[in-house]
PDB file of C-alpha atoms in Angstrom:
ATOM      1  CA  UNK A  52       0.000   0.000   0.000  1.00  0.00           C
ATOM      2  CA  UNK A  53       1.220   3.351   0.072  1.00  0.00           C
ATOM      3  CA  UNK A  54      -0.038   7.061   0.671  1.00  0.00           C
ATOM      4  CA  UNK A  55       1.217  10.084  -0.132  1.00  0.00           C
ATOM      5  CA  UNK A  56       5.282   9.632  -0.048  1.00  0.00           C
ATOM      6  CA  UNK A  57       4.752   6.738   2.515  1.00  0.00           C
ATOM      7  CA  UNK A  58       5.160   2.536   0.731  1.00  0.00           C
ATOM      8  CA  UNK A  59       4.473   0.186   3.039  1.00  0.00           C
ATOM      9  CA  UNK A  60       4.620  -4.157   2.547  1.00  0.00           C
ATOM     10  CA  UNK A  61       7.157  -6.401   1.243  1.00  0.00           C
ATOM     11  CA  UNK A  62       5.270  -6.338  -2.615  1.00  0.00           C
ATOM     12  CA  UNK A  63       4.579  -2.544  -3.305  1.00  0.00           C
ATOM     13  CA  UNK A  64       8.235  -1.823  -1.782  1.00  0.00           C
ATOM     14  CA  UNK A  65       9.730  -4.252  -4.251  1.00  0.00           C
ATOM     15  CA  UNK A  66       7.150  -3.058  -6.953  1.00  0.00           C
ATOM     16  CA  UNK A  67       8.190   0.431  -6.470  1.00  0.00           C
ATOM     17  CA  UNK A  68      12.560  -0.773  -6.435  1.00  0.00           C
ATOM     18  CA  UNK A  69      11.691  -2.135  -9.733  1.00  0.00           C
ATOM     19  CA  UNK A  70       9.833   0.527 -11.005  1.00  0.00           C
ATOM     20  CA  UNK A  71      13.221   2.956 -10.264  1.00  0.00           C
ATOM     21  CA  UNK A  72      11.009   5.034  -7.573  1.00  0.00           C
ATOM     22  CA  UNK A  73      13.462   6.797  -6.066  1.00  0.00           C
ATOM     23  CA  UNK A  74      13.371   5.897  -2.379  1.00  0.00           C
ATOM     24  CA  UNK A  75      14.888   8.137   0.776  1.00  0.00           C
ATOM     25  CA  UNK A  76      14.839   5.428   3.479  1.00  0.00           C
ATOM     26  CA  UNK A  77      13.656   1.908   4.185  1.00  0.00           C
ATOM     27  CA  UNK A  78      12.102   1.330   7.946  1.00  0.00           C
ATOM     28  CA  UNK A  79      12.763  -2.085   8.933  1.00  0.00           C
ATOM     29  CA  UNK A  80      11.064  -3.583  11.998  1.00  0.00           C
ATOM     30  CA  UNK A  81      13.391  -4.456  14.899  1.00  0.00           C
ATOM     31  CA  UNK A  82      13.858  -8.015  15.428  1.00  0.00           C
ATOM     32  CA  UNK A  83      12.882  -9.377  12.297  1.00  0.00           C
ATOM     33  CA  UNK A  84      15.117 -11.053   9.580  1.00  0.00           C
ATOM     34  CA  UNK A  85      12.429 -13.038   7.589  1.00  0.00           C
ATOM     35  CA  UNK A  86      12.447 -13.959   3.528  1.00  0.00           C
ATOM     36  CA  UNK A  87      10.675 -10.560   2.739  1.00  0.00           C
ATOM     37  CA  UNK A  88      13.411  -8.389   4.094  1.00  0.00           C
ATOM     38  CA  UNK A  89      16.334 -10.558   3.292  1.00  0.00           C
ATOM     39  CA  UNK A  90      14.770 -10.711  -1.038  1.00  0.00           C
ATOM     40  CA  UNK A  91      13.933  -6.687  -0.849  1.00  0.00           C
ATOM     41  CA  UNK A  92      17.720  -6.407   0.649  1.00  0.00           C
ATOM     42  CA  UNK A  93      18.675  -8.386  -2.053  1.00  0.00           C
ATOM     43  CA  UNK A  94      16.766  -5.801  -4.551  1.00  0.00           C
ATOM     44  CA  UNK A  95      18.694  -3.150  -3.194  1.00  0.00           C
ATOM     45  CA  UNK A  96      21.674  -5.218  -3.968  1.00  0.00           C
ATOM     46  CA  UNK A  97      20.947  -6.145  -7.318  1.00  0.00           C
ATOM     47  CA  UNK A  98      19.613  -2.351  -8.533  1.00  0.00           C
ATOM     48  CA  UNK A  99      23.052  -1.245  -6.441  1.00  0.00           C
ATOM     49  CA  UNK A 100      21.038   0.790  -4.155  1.00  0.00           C
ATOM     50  CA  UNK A 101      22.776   2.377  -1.400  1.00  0.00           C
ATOM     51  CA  UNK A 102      19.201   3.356   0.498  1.00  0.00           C
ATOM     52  CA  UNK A 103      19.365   4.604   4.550  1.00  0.00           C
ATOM     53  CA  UNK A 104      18.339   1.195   6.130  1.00  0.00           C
ATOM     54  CA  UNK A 105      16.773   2.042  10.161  1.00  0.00           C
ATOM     55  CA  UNK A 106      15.415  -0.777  12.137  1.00  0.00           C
ATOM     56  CA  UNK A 107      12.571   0.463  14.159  1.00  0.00           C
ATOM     57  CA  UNK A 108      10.188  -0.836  16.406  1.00  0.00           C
ATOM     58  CA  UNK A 109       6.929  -1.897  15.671  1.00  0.00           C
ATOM     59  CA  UNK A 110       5.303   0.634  17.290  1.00  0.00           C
ATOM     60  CA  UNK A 111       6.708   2.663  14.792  1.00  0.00           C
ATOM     61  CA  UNK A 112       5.581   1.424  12.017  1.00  0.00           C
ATOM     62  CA  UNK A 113       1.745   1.026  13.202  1.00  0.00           C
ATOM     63  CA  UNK A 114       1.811   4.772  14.182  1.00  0.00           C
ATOM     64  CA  UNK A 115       3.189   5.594  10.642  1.00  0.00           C
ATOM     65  CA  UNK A 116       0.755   3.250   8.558  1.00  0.00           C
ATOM     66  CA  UNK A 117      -2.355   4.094  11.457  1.00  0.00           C
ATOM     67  CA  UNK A 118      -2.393   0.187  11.923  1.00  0.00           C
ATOM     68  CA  UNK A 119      -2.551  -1.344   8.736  1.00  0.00           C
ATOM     69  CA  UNK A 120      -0.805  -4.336   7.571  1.00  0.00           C
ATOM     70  CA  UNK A 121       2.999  -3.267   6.943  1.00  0.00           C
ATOM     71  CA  UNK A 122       4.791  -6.606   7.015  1.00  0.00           C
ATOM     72  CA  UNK A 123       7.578  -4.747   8.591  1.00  0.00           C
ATOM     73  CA  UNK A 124       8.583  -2.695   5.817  1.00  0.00           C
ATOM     74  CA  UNK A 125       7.942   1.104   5.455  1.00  0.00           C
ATOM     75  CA  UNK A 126       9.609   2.934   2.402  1.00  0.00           C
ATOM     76  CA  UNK A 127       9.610   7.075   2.302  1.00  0.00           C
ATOM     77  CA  UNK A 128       9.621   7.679  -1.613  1.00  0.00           C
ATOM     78  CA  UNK A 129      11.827  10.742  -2.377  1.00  0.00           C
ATOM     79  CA  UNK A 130       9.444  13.850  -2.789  1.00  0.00           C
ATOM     80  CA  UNK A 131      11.833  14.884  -5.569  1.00  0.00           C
ATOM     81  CA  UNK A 132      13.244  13.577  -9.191  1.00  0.00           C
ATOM     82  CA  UNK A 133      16.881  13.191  -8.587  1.00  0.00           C
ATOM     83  CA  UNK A 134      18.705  14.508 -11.682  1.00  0.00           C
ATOM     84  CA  UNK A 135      21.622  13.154 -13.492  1.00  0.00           C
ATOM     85  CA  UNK A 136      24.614  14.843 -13.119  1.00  0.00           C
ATOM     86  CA  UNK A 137      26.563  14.490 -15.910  1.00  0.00           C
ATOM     87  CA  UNK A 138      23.533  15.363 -18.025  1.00  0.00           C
ATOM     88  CA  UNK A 139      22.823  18.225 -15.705  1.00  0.00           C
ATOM     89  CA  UNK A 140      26.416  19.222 -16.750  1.00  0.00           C
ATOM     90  CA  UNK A 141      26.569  18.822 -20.389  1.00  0.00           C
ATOM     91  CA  UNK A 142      22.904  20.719 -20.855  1.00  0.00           C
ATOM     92  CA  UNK A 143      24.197  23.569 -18.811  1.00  0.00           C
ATOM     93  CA  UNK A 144      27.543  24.083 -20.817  1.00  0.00           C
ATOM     94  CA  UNK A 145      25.315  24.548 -23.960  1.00  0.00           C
ATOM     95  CA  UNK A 146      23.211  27.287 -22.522  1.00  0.00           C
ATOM     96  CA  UNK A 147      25.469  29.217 -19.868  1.00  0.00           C
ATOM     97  CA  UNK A 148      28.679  29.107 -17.706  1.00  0.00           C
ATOM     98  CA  UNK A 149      27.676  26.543 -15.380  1.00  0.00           C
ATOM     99  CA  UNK A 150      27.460  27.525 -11.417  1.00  0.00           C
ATOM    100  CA  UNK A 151      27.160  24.553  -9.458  1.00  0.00           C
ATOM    101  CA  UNK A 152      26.467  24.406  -5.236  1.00  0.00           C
ATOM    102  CA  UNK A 153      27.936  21.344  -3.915  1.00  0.00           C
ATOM    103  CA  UNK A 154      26.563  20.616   0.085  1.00  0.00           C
ATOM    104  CA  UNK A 155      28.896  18.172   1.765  1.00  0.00           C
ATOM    105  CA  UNK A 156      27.335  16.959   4.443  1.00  0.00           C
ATOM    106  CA  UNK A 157      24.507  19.553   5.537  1.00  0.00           C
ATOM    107  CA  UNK A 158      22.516  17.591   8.049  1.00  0.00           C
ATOM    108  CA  UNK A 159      19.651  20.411   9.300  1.00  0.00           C
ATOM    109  CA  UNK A 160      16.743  20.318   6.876  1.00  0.00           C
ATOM    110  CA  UNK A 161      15.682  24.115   7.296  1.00  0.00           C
ATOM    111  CA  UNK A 162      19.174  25.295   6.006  1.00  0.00           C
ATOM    112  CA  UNK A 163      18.922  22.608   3.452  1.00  0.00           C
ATOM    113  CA  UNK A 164      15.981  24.127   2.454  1.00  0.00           C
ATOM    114  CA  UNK A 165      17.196  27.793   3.016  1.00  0.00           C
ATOM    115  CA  UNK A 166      20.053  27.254   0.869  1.00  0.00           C
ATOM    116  CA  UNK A 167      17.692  25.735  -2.281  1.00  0.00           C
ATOM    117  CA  UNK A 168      15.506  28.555  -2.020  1.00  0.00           C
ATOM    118  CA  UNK A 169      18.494  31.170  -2.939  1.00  0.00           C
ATOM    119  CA  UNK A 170      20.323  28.910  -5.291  1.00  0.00           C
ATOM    120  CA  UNK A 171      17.108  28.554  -7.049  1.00  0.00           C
ATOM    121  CA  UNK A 172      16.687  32.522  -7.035  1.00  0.00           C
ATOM    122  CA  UNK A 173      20.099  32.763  -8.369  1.00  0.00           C
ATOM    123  CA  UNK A 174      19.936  30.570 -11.208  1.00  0.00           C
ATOM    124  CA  UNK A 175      22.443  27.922  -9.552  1.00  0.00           C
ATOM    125  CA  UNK A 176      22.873  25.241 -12.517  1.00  0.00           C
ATOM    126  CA  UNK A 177      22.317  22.160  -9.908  1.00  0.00           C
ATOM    127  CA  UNK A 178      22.082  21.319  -6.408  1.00  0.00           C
ATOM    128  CA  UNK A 179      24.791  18.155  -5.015  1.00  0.00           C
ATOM    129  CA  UNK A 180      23.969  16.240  -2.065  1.00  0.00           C
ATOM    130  CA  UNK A 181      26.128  13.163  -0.992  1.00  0.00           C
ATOM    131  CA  UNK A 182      23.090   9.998  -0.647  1.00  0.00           C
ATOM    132  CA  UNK A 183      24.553   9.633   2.544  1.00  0.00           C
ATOM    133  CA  UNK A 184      25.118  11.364   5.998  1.00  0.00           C
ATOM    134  CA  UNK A 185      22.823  14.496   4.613  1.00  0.00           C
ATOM    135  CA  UNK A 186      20.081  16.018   5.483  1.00  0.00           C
ATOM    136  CA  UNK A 187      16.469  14.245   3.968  1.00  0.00           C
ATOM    137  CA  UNK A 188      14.575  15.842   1.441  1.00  0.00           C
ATOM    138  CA  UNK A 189      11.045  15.894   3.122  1.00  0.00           C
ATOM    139  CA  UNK A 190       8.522  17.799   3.177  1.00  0.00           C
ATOM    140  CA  UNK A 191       9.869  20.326   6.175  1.00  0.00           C
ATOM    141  CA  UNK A 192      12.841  20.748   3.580  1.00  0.00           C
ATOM    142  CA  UNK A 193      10.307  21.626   0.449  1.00  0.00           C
ATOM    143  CA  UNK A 194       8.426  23.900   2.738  1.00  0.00           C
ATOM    144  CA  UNK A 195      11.603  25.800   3.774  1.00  0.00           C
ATOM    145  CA  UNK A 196      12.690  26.156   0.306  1.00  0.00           C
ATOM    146  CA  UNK A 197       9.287  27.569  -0.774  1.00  0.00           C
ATOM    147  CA  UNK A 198       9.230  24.672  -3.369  1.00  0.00           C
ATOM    148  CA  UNK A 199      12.172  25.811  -5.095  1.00  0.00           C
ATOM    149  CA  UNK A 200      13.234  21.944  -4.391  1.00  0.00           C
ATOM    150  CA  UNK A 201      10.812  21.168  -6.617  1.00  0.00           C
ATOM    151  CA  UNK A 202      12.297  23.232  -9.645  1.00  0.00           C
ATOM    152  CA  UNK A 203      15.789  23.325  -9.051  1.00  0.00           C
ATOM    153  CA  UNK A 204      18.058  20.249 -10.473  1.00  0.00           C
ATOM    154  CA  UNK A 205      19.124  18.651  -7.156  1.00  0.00           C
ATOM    155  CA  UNK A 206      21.503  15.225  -7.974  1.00  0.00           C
ATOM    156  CA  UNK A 207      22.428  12.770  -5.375  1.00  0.00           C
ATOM    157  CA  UNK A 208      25.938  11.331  -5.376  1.00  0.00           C
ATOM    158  CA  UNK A 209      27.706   8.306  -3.985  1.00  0.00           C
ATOM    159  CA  UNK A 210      31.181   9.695  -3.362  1.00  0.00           C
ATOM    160  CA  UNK A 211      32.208  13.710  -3.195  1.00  0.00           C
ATOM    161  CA  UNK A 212      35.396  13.040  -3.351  1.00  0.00           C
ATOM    162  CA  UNK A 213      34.658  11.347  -7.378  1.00  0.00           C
ATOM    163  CA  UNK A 214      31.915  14.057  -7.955  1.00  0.00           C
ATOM    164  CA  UNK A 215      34.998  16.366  -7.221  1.00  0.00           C
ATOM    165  CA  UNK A 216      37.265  14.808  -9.793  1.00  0.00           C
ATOM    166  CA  UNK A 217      34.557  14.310 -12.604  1.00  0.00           C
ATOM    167  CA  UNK A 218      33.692  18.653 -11.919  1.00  0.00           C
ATOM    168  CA  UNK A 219      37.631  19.262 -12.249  1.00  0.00           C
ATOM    169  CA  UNK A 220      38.247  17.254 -15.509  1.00  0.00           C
ATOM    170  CA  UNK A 221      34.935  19.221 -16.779  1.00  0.00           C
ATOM    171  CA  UNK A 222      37.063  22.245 -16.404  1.00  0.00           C
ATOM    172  CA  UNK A 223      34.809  23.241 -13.490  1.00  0.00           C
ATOM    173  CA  UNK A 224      36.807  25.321 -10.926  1.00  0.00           C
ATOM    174  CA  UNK A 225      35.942  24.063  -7.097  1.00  0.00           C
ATOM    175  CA  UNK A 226      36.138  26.853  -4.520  1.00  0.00           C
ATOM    176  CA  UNK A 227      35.462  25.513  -1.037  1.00  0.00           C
ATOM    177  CA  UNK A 228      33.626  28.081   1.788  1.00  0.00           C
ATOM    178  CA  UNK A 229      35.611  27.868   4.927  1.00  0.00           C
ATOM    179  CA  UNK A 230      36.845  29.440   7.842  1.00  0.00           C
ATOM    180  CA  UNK A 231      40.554  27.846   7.791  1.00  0.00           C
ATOM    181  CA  UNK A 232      40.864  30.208   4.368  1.00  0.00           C
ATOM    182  CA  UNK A 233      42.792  33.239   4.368  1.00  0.00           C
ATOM    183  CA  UNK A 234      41.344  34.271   0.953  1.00  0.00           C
ATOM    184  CA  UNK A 235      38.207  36.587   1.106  1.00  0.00           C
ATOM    185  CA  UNK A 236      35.419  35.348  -1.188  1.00  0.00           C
ATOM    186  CA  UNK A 237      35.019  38.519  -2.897  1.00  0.00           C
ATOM    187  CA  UNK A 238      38.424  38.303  -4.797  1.00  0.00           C
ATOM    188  CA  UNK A 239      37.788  35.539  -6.682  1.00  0.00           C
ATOM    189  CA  UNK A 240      36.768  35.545 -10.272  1.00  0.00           C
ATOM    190  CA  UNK A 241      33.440  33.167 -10.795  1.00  0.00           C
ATOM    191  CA  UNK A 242      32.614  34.639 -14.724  1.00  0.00           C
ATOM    192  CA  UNK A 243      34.256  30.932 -15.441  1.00  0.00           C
ATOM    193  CA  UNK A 244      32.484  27.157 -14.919  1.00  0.00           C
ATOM    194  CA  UNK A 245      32.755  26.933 -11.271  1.00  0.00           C
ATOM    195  CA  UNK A 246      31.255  24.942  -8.066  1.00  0.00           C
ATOM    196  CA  UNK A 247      30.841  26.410  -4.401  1.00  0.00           C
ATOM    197  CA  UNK A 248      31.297  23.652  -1.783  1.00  0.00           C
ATOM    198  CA  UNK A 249      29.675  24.292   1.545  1.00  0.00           C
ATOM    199  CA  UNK A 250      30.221  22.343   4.874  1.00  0.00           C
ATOM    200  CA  UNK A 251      28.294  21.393   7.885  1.00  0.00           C
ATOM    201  CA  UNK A 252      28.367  24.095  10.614  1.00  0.00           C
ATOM    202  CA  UNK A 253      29.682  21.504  13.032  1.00  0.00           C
ATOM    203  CA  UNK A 254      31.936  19.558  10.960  1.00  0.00           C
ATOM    204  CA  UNK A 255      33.077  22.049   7.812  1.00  0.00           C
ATOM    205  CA  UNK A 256      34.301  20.958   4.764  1.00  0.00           C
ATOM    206  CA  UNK A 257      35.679  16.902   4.623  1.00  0.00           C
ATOM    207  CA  UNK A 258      39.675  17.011   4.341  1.00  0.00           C
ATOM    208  CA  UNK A 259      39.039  15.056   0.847  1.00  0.00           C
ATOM    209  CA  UNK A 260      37.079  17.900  -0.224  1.00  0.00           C
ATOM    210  CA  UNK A 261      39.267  20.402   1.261  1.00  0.00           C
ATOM    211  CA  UNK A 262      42.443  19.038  -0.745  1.00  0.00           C
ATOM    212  CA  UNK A 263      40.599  18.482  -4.226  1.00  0.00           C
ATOM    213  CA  UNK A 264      39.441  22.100  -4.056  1.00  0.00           C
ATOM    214  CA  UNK A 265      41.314  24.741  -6.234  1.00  0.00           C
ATOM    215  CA  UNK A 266      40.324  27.527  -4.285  1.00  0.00           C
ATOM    216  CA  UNK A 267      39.357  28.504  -0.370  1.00  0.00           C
ATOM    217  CA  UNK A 268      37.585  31.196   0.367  1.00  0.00           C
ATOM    218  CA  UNK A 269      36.344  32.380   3.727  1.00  0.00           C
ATOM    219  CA  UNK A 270      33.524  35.419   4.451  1.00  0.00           C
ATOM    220  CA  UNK A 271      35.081  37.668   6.953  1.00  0.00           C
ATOM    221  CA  UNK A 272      33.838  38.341  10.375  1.00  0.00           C
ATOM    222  CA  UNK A 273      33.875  41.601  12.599  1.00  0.00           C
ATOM    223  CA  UNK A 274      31.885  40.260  15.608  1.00  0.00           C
ATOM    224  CA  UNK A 275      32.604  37.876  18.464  1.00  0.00           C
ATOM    225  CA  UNK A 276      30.754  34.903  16.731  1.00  0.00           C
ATOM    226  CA  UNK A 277      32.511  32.670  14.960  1.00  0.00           C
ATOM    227  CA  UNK A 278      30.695  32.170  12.177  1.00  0.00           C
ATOM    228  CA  UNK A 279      27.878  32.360   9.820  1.00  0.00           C
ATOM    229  CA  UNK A 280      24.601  29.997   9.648  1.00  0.00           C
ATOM    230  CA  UNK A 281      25.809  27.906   6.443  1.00  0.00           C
ATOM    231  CA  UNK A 282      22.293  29.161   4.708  1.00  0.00           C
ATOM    232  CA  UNK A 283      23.447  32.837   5.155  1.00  0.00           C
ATOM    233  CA  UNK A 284      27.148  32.107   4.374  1.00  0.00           C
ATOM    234  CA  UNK A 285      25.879  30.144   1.159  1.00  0.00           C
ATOM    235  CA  UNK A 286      23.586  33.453   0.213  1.00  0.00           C
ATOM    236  CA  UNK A 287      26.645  35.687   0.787  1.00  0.00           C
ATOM    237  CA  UNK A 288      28.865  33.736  -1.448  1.00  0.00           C
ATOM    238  CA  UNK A 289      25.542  32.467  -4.260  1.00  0.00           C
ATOM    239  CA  UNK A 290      24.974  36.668  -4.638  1.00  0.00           C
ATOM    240  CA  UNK A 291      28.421  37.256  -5.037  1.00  0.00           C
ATOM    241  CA  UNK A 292      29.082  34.998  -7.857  1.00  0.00           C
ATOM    242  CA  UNK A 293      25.606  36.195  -9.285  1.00  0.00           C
ATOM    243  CA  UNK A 294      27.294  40.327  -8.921  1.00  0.00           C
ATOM    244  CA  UNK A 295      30.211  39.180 -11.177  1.00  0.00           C
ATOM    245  CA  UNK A 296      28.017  37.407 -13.694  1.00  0.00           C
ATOM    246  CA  UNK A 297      25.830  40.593 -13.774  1.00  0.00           C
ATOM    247  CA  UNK A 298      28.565  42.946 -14.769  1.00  0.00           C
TER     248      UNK A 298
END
């Protein structure tokens, strides 16, 4: 069965793997290991599916399918079409300099959100989330974003650090926001293919991503804080690149 972005029981789940529905996360009831979960496992495995896999208890799943018959299994479909990004790429190099926003590991929904909302303004080419350790795209996220998740490319990688590599051998320049810079963002020149890269408030930028970026660029600050919410820093930096462009 399933309603709205909720699939729930071993056949619709497997119906809905098959039918390439993109899917956020799998619920799995605690405790159970029976044929059902170990041949939709096996789904994953075959489609090479890397879905978020939570075991839960049953209570759970009875509160999220208001008591009808869930085998178990509870699927959240993705509320968005995940794009492809090397098609994203090569359609944006025929119509303009690509400007790419790359989000490594930006766990808080509302910033998520946030940070859509003025990429889509701007006319950011794509959105890049890792498929793992980010934040969900639910609907809290689409309602921050005023539904600019909903028209803005948004592509979901496996590795950064390879997303990274096949951006630089595009001829894509990587700058990477972050406080460890010395560089101010404002000297840069972005009137050339180029990605922003924007870290976690608690963690920053990975050290991967750090190293593979050709540029780092910091926003400075006068106060006693340390730093910037990541969905203000990212609307400092998105406007700036969108100033240059304008000229």
């Amino acid at each position: 069965m399933a309603r709205e972005n909720i699939i729930y029981g071993y056949r619709p789940i497997v119906e809905a793997i098959r039918e390439g529905k993109q899917i956020e996360k799998l619920l799995i009831q605690t405790n159970l290991n029976n044929e059902s979960i170990r041949n939709i496992k096996e789904e994953l495995r075959k489609q090479d599916l890397n879905i978020k896999q939570q075991y839960v208890p049953i209570e759970k799943l009875n509160s999220i399918t208001r008591g009808e018959n869930h085998q178990g299994l509870v699927a959240y479909a993705s509320l968005i079409e995940y794009k492809n990004l090397e098609e994203e790429i090569e359609k944006s190099i025929d119509k303009c300099v690509p400007f790419i926003l790359i989000l490594d590991h930006i766990t808080d929904v509302r910033n998520l959100g946030a940070i859509a909302r003025t990429a889509e303004c701007a006319g950011v080419t794509c959105l890049i989330v890792p498929d793992e350790g980010s934040a969900a795209i639910n609907e809290d996220a689409v309602k921050t974003s005023a539904g600019a998740l909903l028209r803005l490319p948004v592509c979901r990688v496996k590795n950064i650090k390879t997303t990274l590599n096949y951006l630089k051998q595009s001829g894509i320049k990587i700058f990477a926001a972050t406080e460890k810079a010395t560089n101010v963002y404002t000297k840069e020149n972005y009137n050339l293919p180029c990605a922003i890269v924007m870290g976690a408030e608690d963690k920053g930028i990975s050290k991967d991503a750090l190293k593979l970026s050709d540029a780092l660029i910091t926003i400075p600050i006068k106060g006693n804080i340390e730093s910037l919410n990541v969905s203000v820093a990212a609307g400092v930096i998105i406007y700036e690149v969108v100033r240059q462009r304008s000229k």
